[in-house]
Coordinates of C-alpha atoms in Angstrom, one line a residue:
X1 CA 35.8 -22.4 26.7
X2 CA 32.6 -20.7 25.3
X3 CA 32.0 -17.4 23.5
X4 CA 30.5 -15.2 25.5
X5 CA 27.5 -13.5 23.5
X6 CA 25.2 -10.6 24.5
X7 CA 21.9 -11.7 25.2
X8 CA 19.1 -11.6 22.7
X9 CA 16.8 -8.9 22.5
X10 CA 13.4 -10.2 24.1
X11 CA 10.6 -10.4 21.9
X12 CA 7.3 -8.4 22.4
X13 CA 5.2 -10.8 24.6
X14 CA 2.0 -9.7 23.2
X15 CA -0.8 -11.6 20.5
X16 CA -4.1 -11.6 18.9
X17 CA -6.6 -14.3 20.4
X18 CA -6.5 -16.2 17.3
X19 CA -3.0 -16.5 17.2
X20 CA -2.8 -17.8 20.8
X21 CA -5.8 -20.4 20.1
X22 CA -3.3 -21.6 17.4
X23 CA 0.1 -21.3 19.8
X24 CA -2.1 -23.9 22.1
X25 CA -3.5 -26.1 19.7
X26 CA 0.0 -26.6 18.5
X27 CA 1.3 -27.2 22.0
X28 CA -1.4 -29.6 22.6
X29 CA -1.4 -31.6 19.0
X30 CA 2.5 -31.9 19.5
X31 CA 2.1 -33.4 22.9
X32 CA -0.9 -35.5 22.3
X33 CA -0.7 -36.7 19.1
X34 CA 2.4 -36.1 17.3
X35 CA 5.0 -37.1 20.5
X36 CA 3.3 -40.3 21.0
X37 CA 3.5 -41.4 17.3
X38 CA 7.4 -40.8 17.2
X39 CA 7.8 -42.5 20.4
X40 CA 6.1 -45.7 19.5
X41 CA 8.4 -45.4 15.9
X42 CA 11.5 -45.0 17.7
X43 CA 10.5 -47.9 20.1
X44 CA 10.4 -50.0 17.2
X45 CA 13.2 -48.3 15.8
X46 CA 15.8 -49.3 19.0
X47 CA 14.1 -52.6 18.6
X48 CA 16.1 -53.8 15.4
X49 CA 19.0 -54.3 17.3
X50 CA 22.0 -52.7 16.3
X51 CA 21.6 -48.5 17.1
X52 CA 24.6 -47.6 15.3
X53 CA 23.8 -48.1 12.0
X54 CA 20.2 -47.3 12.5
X55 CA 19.3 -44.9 10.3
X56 CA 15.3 -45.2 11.4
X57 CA 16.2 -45.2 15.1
X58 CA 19.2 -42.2 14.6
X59 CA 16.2 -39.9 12.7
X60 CA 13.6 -40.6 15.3
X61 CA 15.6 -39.7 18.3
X62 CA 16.3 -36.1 16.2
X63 CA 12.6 -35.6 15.7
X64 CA 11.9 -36.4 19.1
X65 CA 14.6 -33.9 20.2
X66 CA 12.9 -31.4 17.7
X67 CA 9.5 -32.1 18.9
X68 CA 10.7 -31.4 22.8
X69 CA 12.6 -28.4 21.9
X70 CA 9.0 -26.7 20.4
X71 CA 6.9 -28.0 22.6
X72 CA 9.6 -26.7 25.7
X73 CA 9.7 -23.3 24.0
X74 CA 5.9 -23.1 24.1
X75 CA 4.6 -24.0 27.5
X76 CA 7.3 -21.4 28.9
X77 CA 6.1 -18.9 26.0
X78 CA 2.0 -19.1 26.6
X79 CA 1.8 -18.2 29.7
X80 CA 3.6 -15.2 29.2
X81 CA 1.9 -13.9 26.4
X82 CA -0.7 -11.0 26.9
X83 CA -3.8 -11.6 24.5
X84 CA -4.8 -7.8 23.5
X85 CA -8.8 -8.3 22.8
X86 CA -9.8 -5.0 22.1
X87 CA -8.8 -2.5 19.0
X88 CA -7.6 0.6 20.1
X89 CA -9.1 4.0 20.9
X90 CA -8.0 5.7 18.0
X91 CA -8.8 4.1 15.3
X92 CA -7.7 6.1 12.6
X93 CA -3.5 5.9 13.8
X94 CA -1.0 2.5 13.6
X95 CA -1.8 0.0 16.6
X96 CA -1.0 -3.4 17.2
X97 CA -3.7 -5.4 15.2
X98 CA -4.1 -2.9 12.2
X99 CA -4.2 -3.7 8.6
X100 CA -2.5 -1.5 6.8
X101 CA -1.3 0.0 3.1
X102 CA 0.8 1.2 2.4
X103 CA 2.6 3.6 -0.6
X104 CA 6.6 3.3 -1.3
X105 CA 6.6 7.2 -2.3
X106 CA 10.0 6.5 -4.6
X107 CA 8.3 3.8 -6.6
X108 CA 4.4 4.2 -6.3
X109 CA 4.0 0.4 -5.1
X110 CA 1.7 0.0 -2.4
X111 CA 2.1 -3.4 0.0
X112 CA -0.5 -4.6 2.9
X113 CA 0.5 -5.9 6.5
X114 CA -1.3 -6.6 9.3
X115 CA 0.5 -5.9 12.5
X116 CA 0.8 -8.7 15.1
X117 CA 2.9 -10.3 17.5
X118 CA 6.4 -11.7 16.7
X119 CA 4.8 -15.6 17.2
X120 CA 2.3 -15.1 15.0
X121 CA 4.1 -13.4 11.8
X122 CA 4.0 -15.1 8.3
X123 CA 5.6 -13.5 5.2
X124 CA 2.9 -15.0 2.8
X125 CA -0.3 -13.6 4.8
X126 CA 1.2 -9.9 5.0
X127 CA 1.5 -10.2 8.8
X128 CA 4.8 -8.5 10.2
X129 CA 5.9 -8.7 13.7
X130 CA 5.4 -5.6 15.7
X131 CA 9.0 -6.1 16.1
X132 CA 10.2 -5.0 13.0
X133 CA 11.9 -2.6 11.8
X134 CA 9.0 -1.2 9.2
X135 CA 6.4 -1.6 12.3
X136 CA 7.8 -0.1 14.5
X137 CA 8.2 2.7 12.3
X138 CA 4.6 3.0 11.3
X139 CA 3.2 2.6 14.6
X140 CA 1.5 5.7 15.7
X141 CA 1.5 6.9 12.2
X142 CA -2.3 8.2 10.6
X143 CA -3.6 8.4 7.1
X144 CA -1.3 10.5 4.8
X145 CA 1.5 10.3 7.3
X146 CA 4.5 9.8 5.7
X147 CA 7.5 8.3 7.4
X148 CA 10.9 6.7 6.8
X149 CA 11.9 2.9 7.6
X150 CA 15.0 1.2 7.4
X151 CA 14.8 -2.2 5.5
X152 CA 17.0 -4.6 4.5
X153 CA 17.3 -3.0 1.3
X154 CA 18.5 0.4 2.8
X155 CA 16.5 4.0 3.9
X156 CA 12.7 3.6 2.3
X157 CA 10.1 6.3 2.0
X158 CA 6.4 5.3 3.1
X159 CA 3.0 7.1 2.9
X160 CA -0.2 5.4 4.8
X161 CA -2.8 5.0 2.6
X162 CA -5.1 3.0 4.7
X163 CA -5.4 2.3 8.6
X164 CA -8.3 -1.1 9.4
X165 CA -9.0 -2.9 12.7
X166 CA -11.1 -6.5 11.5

């Protein structure tokens, strides 16, 4: 008997052309390139004979599974995704796409992020999902706007310092 759990929340279904150019080029370098490689090595792999003690042939068949789990999850993501081209109107306010600073008012640090979609975030580049908690509390916000996000590390104060569409 299974555990019956709520669903997950859905993610925003929205990204920056780049991001989708790379969403593909993944799709297509796992399925052209990368599949057929692990293929071929577990073919030689099952080929040794005994599959039970086969450490080669046990690895291959989990990378394979890996590799058709991601490449699953993106042909049913891509189509779905809605590539936003344009900036917005306002230019001077939080939108999807915008570069941000900004200034924790209790410390005096300042951090940049870029605000794009949740398959296209990475930590190290500043870019936050427009899920998050910290977007979705600056969105709509304009220079000197200060506003209040809850982190992981509790209730943080936050002024906009700067608002940039590349």
């Amino acid at each position: 008997m299974s555990r019956w759990r709520p669903p997950s929340p859905s993610s925003t279904a929205i990204i920056t052309r780049e991001g989708f150019e790379r969403l593909k080029a993944e799709l297509d370098h796992l399925w052209h390139t990368v599949r057929p490689e692990v293929v071929k090595a577990l073919a030689a792999a099952a080929a040794e004979g005994d599959r039970s003690e086969n450490a080669e042939y046990t690895y291959r068949k989990k990378q394979l599974g890996e590799i058709d789990r991601r490449a699953r999850y993106l042909s049913k993501r891509i189509p779905v995704l809605k590539v936003v081209e344009t900036g917005p109107s306002q230019r001077d306010a939080v939108f999807f796409g915008a570069t941000i600073e900004l200034e924790n008012v209790d410390t005096g640090d300042t951090v940049r992020y870029r605000i794009v979609g949740p398959d296209e975030t990475d930590a190290r580049r500043g870019w936050i999902s427009i899920d998050s908690p910290l977007a979705r509390a600056v969105l709509k916000k304009r220079m000197d706007d200060e506003f209040e996000a809850e982190l992981p590390g509790g209730r943080t104060r936050f002024a906009v310092i700067a608002v940039d569409y590349d």
